[in-house]
Amino acid sequence: MTQFKTGIDRRAVLGGLGALATGAGGAFAAAPALPSAPVAISIIDVGGALALMQQAFDDYRTANPKLASRITYVKAPAPELASKIKAQQDAGRSDLDLVLTGSDGLAAGLEQNLWLKIFPDFAEVFPGIEENYEPAALNLHKAQGAGFGVVVNYYPSGPLLEYMPDRVKQVPTTAEELLAWAKANPNKFMYARPTNSGPGRTFMMGLPYLLGDKDPQDPVGGWDKTWAYLQELGQYIEYYPAGTGATMKEFGDGSRDIIISTTGWDINPRALGIVPKEAKIQTLKGFHWVSDAFFMCVPKGLPNDRLAVVLDIMKHVLQPKMQAYSYDEGYLYPGPAVKNVPLSLAPQRSQEVIAEFGRPEYADLIANNPIELPLKPDRMVVAFRKWDELVGSKQRKG
């Protein structure tokens, strides 16, 4: 889930190997005691969660100067995350303390065994966490996080079609109609490479439901219709951008007439003026939401003093008052992962943006359509590879 705002100017410490926290093995680890002297914490964001939650982290630092001497923030593209962390761990270093990532970075880290197991090993730090999560966020926490990723923000996501009503007179209402429209209007439809795009992977994972494929959770044996559809659709797509931001810019400047979107990617770029306010959204027949989230992951190898503070920070940002920041300017709408976080608890600016650029129909769509889990991390990695091989590699040149 690559954050759009990061690209348009929105707003290291070595660890001693003698004090490494346990918790990666079979026995549960007691949560380490909070340190007697403040420590410096480094947070890396590869999906855009900082745009929603940096104020919550800053609030922790302000309220706890005896625990956190400073919190520094690093941003990087999601595809670079696993190699960056693995290189540090192979060198016996722990420069990064907390990772904010979408399901793409979570999956890549799980594949390479980079993350410290948080649940149930350190469950005592998070009393009542399952009861406090929104139901769909809890499902993501259990199925996707798998004890290694802690959901910090959640949204039903998509896939949605976003279109310009002055340029699209016959709006597709089925997957078949979308294919026919793309064929009749070559190069006017676009989505981004799923590996680094929330809307892109949501579209990929949502198609098996739209097409009635054999097993929506099995990209190898159950997606025959989906892969064939994506390959045919690809004949009428000029190229696949590396991230969602490019699709929004090209949609906004008139180069594309229909793109794949999500609730947040619909609201936020219109609020920022990147996409015209009058853009509309459309679901396709057989629509199921494919939910998505930002996760907090902890790299293996942190010394106990920094691990203790990181766990305390994670607990802090799951409080309702801190979660209210995630309404932001609609990027991950709604955004809060926990219960009892009304929009009225959010900053005034967030309330104004949602009032002006939100869509009344979202409440009905969220309430009255199934909300599915995304692929499990190992299967998501496989799906990314198959898309790259079967779809992305067939991209037309010139």
Coordinates of C-alpha atoms in Angstrom, one line a residue:
M1 CA 0.0 0.0 0.0
T2 CA 2.1 2.9 -1.2
Q3 CA 1.1 6.2 0.2
F4 CA 0.3 8.9 -2.3
K5 CA 0.9 11.9 -0.1
T6 CA 4.5 10.9 0.6
G7 CA 5.3 11.6 -3.1
I8 CA 3.9 15.1 -3.0
D9 CA 5.6 16.5 0.0
R10 CA 3.3 15.6 2.9
R11 CA 4.3 16.0 5.8
A12 CA 20.5 4.3 14.0
V13 CA 21.5 2.9 16.5
L14 CA 23.5 -0.3 16.7
G15 CA 22.2 -3.0 19.0
G16 CA 24.4 -5.0 21.4
L17 CA 24.1 -8.6 20.6
G18 CA 24.4 -9.6 24.2
A19 CA 21.0 -8.3 25.2
L20 CA 18.8 -9.6 22.4
A21 CA 15.1 -10.3 23.2
T22 CA 13.9 -13.8 22.9
G23 CA 10.5 -14.7 21.5
A24 CA 11.4 -16.2 18.1
G25 CA 11.7 -19.7 19.4
G26 CA 9.2 -22.1 21.0
A27 CA 9.0 -20.8 24.5
F28 CA 7.0 -17.6 25.2
A29 CA 9.1 -14.6 26.3
A30 CA 8.2 -12.4 29.1
A31 CA 7.9 -8.8 28.0
P32 CA 11.1 -7.0 28.9
A33 CA 11.0 -4.3 31.5
L34 CA 10.9 -0.7 30.4
P35 CA 14.4 0.8 30.6
S36 CA 15.7 3.1 33.3
A37 CA 17.2 5.5 30.8
P38 CA 15.5 6.8 27.6
V39 CA 16.4 5.1 24.3
A40 CA 16.3 6.3 20.7
I41 CA 13.7 4.6 18.5
S42 CA 13.7 4.4 14.7
I43 CA 10.5 3.7 12.7
I44 CA 10.5 2.8 9.0
D45 CA 7.3 3.3 7.0
V46 CA 7.0 1.5 3.6
G47 CA 3.3 2.0 3.0
G48 CA 2.2 5.4 4.1
A49 CA 1.0 4.8 7.7
L50 CA 3.1 7.7 9.0
A51 CA 0.8 10.1 7.2
L52 CA -2.0 8.7 9.4
M53 CA -0.2 7.9 12.6
Q54 CA 3.0 10.1 13.0
Q55 CA 1.1 12.4 15.4
A56 CA 0.3 9.4 17.6
F57 CA 4.0 8.4 17.7
D58 CA 5.0 12.0 18.4
D59 CA 2.4 12.1 21.2
Y60 CA 4.1 9.1 22.8
R61 CA 7.5 10.8 22.7
T62 CA 6.1 14.0 24.3
A63 CA 4.3 12.0 27.0
N64 CA 7.2 9.7 27.7
P65 CA 10.6 11.5 27.6
K66 CA 12.0 9.2 30.2
L67 CA 11.4 6.2 27.8
A68 CA 12.0 7.6 24.3
S69 CA 14.8 10.2 23.9
R70 CA 13.8 10.7 20.3
I71 CA 11.8 8.9 17.5
T72 CA 13.2 9.1 14.0
Y73 CA 11.3 8.2 10.9
V74 CA 12.6 6.6 7.7
K75 CA 10.6 6.0 4.5
A76 CA 11.3 3.4 1.8
P77 CA 9.5 1.6 -1.0
A78 CA 7.9 -1.6 0.1
P79 CA 9.9 -3.9 -2.3
E80 CA 13.1 -2.7 -0.6
L81 CA 12.0 -3.5 2.9
A82 CA 12.9 -7.2 3.3
S83 CA 16.4 -6.9 1.7
K84 CA 17.2 -3.8 3.9
I85 CA 16.2 -5.6 7.2
K86 CA 17.9 -8.9 6.1
A87 CA 21.1 -7.1 5.4
Q88 CA 21.1 -5.5 8.8
Q89 CA 20.3 -8.8 10.6
D90 CA 23.0 -10.6 8.6
A91 CA 25.5 -8.0 9.8
G92 CA 24.4 -8.4 13.4
R93 CA 22.8 -4.9 13.5
S94 CA 19.4 -3.6 14.6
D95 CA 19.1 -0.2 13.1
L96 CA 15.3 -0.3 12.7
D97 CA 13.0 -0.8 15.7
L98 CA 9.5 -0.8 14.3
V99 CA 8.2 -1.4 10.8
L100 CA 4.9 0.1 9.4
T101 CA 3.9 -1.8 6.3
G102 CA 1.0 -3.0 4.3
S103 CA 0.4 -6.7 3.6
D104 CA 3.0 -6.7 0.9
G105 CA 5.9 -5.9 3.2
L106 CA 4.5 -8.1 5.9
A107 CA 4.4 -11.0 3.5
A108 CA 7.9 -10.4 2.2
G109 CA 9.3 -10.3 5.8
L110 CA 7.5 -13.5 6.8
E111 CA 8.8 -15.3 3.8
Q112 CA 12.4 -14.5 4.9
N113 CA 11.7 -15.0 8.6
L114 CA 12.6 -11.4 9.6
W115 CA 9.9 -10.6 12.1
L116 CA 9.8 -11.2 15.9
K117 CA 6.7 -13.1 17.0
I118 CA 4.5 -10.7 19.1
F119 CA 1.4 -12.9 19.8
P120 CA 1.0 -14.8 21.9
D121 CA 4.5 -14.2 23.2
F122 CA 4.0 -10.7 24.4
A123 CA 0.2 -10.7 24.7
E124 CA 0.4 -9.4 28.3
V125 CA 1.4 -6.0 26.9
F126 CA -1.9 -5.8 24.9
P127 CA -4.7 -6.8 27.3
G128 CA -8.1 -7.1 25.6
I129 CA -6.7 -6.4 22.1
E130 CA -9.0 -8.9 20.4
E131 CA -12.1 -7.6 22.1
N132 CA -11.2 -4.0 21.1
Y133 CA -10.5 -4.6 17.4
E134 CA -13.2 -4.0 14.8
P135 CA -14.3 -7.5 13.6
A136 CA -12.8 -7.2 10.1
A137 CA -9.6 -5.8 11.6
L138 CA -9.5 -8.7 14.0
N139 CA -9.8 -11.1 11.1
L140 CA -6.8 -9.4 9.4
H141 CA -4.8 -9.4 12.7
K142 CA -5.3 -13.1 13.1
A143 CA -5.1 -14.4 9.5
Q144 CA -2.6 -11.9 8.0
G145 CA -0.6 -10.8 11.0
A146 CA -0.3 -14.5 12.1
G147 CA 1.2 -13.3 15.4
F148 CA 4.0 -11.3 13.6
G149 CA 2.1 -8.3 12.4
V150 CA -0.2 -6.1 14.6
V151 CA -2.9 -4.3 12.7
V152 CA -2.7 -0.6 13.4
N153 CA -5.1 0.8 10.7
Y154 CA -7.8 -1.0 8.7
Y155 CA -10.1 -0.3 5.8
P156 CA -12.4 -2.4 3.6
S157 CA -10.4 -1.2 0.7
G158 CA -11.9 -2.2 -2.7
P159 CA -11.7 -2.9 -5.6
L160 CA -13.6 0.1 -6.9
L161 CA -13.7 1.6 -10.4
E162 CA -13.0 5.4 -10.3
Y163 CA -14.1 7.2 -13.5
M164 CA -14.7 10.7 -14.8
P165 CA -18.4 11.1 -15.6
D166 CA -17.8 13.6 -18.4
R167 CA -15.5 11.1 -20.2
V168 CA -17.2 7.8 -19.5
K169 CA -20.8 7.7 -20.7
Q170 CA -21.4 4.0 -20.4
V171 CA -20.0 3.0 -17.0
P172 CA -19.1 -0.7 -16.8
T173 CA -21.2 -2.6 -14.2
T174 CA -19.7 -6.1 -14.7
A175 CA -16.2 -7.4 -15.2
E176 CA -17.2 -8.4 -18.8
E177 CA -18.3 -4.8 -19.5
L178 CA -15.1 -3.5 -18.1
L179 CA -13.1 -5.7 -20.5
A180 CA -15.3 -4.6 -23.4
W181 CA -14.9 -0.9 -22.4
A182 CA -11.1 -1.3 -22.2
K183 CA -11.1 -2.9 -25.6
A184 CA -13.2 -0.1 -27.1
N185 CA -11.0 2.6 -25.4
P186 CA -7.4 1.3 -25.5
N187 CA -5.0 2.9 -23.1
K188 CA -7.7 4.7 -21.2
F189 CA -7.9 2.1 -18.3
M190 CA -5.1 1.6 -15.8
Y191 CA -4.1 0.0 -12.6
A192 CA -0.7 -0.3 -10.9
R193 CA 1.6 -3.3 -10.4
P194 CA 0.0 -5.3 -7.5
T195 CA 3.3 -5.8 -5.7
N196 CA 3.5 -2.2 -4.7
S197 CA -0.1 -0.9 -5.0
G198 CA -3.0 -1.4 -2.6
P199 CA -5.6 -0.8 -5.4
G200 CA -3.6 -3.0 -7.8
R201 CA -3.5 -6.0 -5.5
T202 CA -7.1 -5.5 -4.3
F203 CA -8.2 -5.6 -7.9
M204 CA -6.2 -8.8 -8.5
M205 CA -7.6 -10.4 -5.3
G206 CA -11.2 -9.2 -5.9
L207 CA -11.5 -10.6 -9.5
P208 CA -11.9 -14.2 -8.4
Y209 CA -15.1 -13.2 -6.6
L210 CA -16.3 -11.1 -9.5
L211 CA -15.6 -13.9 -12.1
G212 CA -16.8 -16.8 -10.0
D213 CA -13.4 -18.4 -10.0
K214 CA -12.9 -21.8 -8.4
D215 CA -11.1 -20.8 -5.2
P216 CA -10.5 -17.0 -4.5
Q217 CA -7.9 -17.9 -1.8
D218 CA -5.8 -20.1 -4.1
P219 CA -3.9 -18.1 -6.8
V220 CA -2.3 -21.2 -8.2
G221 CA -5.1 -23.8 -8.5
G222 CA -8.2 -21.6 -8.2
W223 CA -7.7 -18.5 -10.4
D224 CA -7.9 -19.8 -14.0
K225 CA -10.5 -17.3 -14.9
T226 CA -8.7 -14.5 -13.2
W227 CA -5.4 -15.0 -14.9
A228 CA -7.0 -15.3 -18.3
Y229 CA -9.0 -12.2 -17.7
L230 CA -6.0 -10.1 -16.6
Q231 CA -4.0 -11.3 -19.6
E232 CA -6.8 -10.3 -22.0
L233 CA -7.4 -7.0 -20.2
G234 CA -3.6 -6.3 -20.4
Q235 CA -3.8 -6.0 -24.2
Y236 CA -5.6 -2.7 -23.8
I237 CA -3.4 -1.3 -21.0
E238 CA -0.5 0.9 -22.0
Y239 CA 1.7 0.1 -19.0
Y240 CA 1.5 -0.8 -15.3
P241 CA 3.0 1.9 -13.1
A242 CA 5.2 0.9 -10.1
G243 CA 2.8 2.6 -7.6
T244 CA -0.7 3.9 -7.3
G245 CA 0.3 7.6 -7.2
A246 CA 1.1 7.5 -11.0
T247 CA -2.4 6.2 -11.8
M248 CA -4.0 9.0 -9.8
K249 CA -1.8 11.6 -11.6
E250 CA -2.6 10.3 -15.0
F251 CA -6.3 10.0 -14.2
G252 CA -6.2 13.6 -12.9
D253 CA -4.5 15.0 -16.0
G254 CA -6.9 13.2 -18.3
S255 CA -4.6 10.6 -19.7
R256 CA -6.8 7.8 -18.2
D257 CA -10.6 7.7 -17.9
I258 CA -11.0 4.7 -15.6
I259 CA -8.6 3.5 -12.9
I260 CA -8.8 1.0 -10.0
S261 CA -9.3 2.6 -6.7
T262 CA -10.2 2.0 -3.0
T263 CA -12.1 4.0 -0.5
G264 CA -9.1 6.0 0.6
W265 CA -7.5 6.4 -2.8
D266 CA -10.8 7.8 -3.9
I267 CA -11.2 10.3 -1.1
N268 CA -7.6 11.5 -0.5
P269 CA -6.4 12.5 -4.0
R270 CA -9.6 14.4 -4.5
A271 CA -9.1 16.2 -1.2
L272 CA -5.6 17.1 -2.3
G273 CA -6.6 18.3 -5.7
I274 CA -4.8 15.6 -7.6
V275 CA -8.0 14.1 -8.9
P276 CA -11.0 16.3 -9.8
K277 CA -13.7 16.4 -7.1
E278 CA -16.4 15.3 -9.5
A279 CA -14.8 11.9 -10.1
K280 CA -17.2 9.0 -9.3
I281 CA -16.9 5.4 -8.2
Q282 CA -18.6 2.2 -9.3
T283 CA -18.6 -1.4 -8.1
L284 CA -19.0 -4.4 -10.4
K285 CA -21.7 -7.1 -10.2
G286 CA -20.7 -9.7 -7.7
F287 CA -18.6 -7.2 -5.7
H288 CA -16.8 -8.3 -2.5
W289 CA -14.6 -6.0 -0.5
V290 CA -11.1 -7.3 -0.1
S291 CA -9.9 -5.7 3.1
D292 CA -6.4 -4.3 3.8
A293 CA -4.5 -2.9 6.7
F294 CA -1.3 -1.3 7.9
F295 CA 0.6 -3.6 10.3
M296 CA 3.3 -2.9 12.9
C297 CA 6.1 -5.5 12.7
V298 CA 9.2 -5.7 14.9
P299 CA 12.5 -7.0 13.3
K300 CA 14.2 -9.8 15.1
G301 CA 17.3 -8.8 17.1
L302 CA 16.3 -5.7 19.1
P303 CA 18.0 -5.3 22.5
N304 CA 15.6 -5.6 25.4
D305 CA 15.5 -1.9 26.3
R306 CA 14.4 -0.8 22.8
L307 CA 12.0 -3.7 22.4
A308 CA 10.3 -2.8 25.7
V309 CA 9.7 0.7 24.5
V310 CA 8.6 -0.4 21.0
L311 CA 6.0 -2.7 22.6
D312 CA 4.8 0.2 24.7
I313 CA 4.5 2.4 21.7
M314 CA 2.5 -0.2 19.9
K315 CA 0.1 -0.4 22.8
H316 CA -0.2 3.4 22.9
V317 CA -1.2 3.9 19.2
L318 CA -4.0 1.4 19.6
Q319 CA -5.9 3.6 22.0
P320 CA -9.1 5.2 20.6
K321 CA -7.8 8.7 20.9
M322 CA -4.6 7.8 18.9
Q323 CA -6.6 5.8 16.4
A324 CA -8.7 8.8 15.6
Y325 CA -5.7 10.4 13.8
S326 CA -6.1 7.7 11.2
Y327 CA -9.2 9.3 9.7
D328 CA -6.5 11.8 8.4
E329 CA -7.6 13.2 5.0
G330 CA -9.4 10.1 4.0
Y331 CA -6.4 8.1 2.7
L332 CA -7.4 4.8 4.5
Y333 CA -11.1 5.5 5.0
P334 CA -12.4 4.8 7.5
G335 CA -8.9 4.0 9.1
P336 CA -9.4 3.1 12.8
A337 CA -8.7 -0.5 13.6
V338 CA -10.3 -0.5 17.0
K339 CA -13.9 0.0 18.2
N340 CA -15.4 3.2 19.5
V341 CA -13.5 5.7 17.4
P342 CA -16.2 8.0 15.9
L343 CA -15.3 10.7 13.4
S344 CA -16.1 13.3 16.0
L345 CA -13.0 12.1 17.9
A346 CA -10.8 13.0 14.9
P347 CA -9.0 16.4 14.4
Q348 CA -11.2 19.1 12.9
R349 CA -9.4 19.0 9.6
S350 CA -10.2 15.3 9.2
Q351 CA -13.9 15.9 9.9
E352 CA -14.0 18.6 7.3
V353 CA -12.3 16.5 4.6
I354 CA -14.6 13.5 5.1
A355 CA -17.7 15.8 5.2
E356 CA -16.7 17.4 1.8
F357 CA -15.0 14.5 -0.1
G358 CA -16.4 11.4 1.5
R359 CA -19.2 9.5 -0.1
P360 CA -22.6 8.8 1.6
E361 CA -22.8 5.5 -0.4
Y362 CA -19.8 4.0 1.4
A363 CA -21.7 3.3 4.6
D364 CA -24.2 1.2 2.6
L365 CA -21.5 -0.5 0.5
I366 CA -19.6 -1.4 3.7
A367 CA -22.6 -2.6 5.5
N368 CA -24.2 -4.7 2.7
N369 CA -21.3 -6.4 0.9
P370 CA -19.1 -9.2 2.0
I371 CA -15.7 -8.2 3.5
E372 CA -13.1 -10.8 2.5
L373 CA -9.7 -11.4 3.8
P374 CA -6.8 -10.8 1.4
L375 CA -4.6 -13.8 0.5
K376 CA -2.5 -15.2 3.3
P377 CA 1.0 -13.8 3.1
D378 CA 2.7 -16.8 1.6
R379 CA 0.0 -17.0 -1.1
M380 CA 0.1 -13.3 -1.7
V381 CA 3.8 -13.6 -2.5
V382 CA 3.0 -16.4 -5.0
A383 CA 0.2 -14.3 -6.6
F384 CA 2.6 -11.3 -7.0
R385 CA 5.1 -13.6 -8.8
K386 CA 2.4 -15.1 -11.0
W387 CA 1.0 -11.6 -11.9
D388 CA 4.6 -10.5 -12.8
E389 CA 5.1 -13.6 -14.9
L390 CA 1.7 -13.9 -16.6
V391 CA 0.6 -10.3 -16.8
G392 CA 3.3 -7.7 -16.1
S393 CA 5.9 -9.4 -18.3
K394 CA 3.5 -9.3 -21.3
Q395 CA 3.3 -5.5 -21.1
R396 CA 3.4 -3.9 -24.6
K397 CA 6.5 -1.9 -25.4
G398 CA 6.5 1.5 -27.2

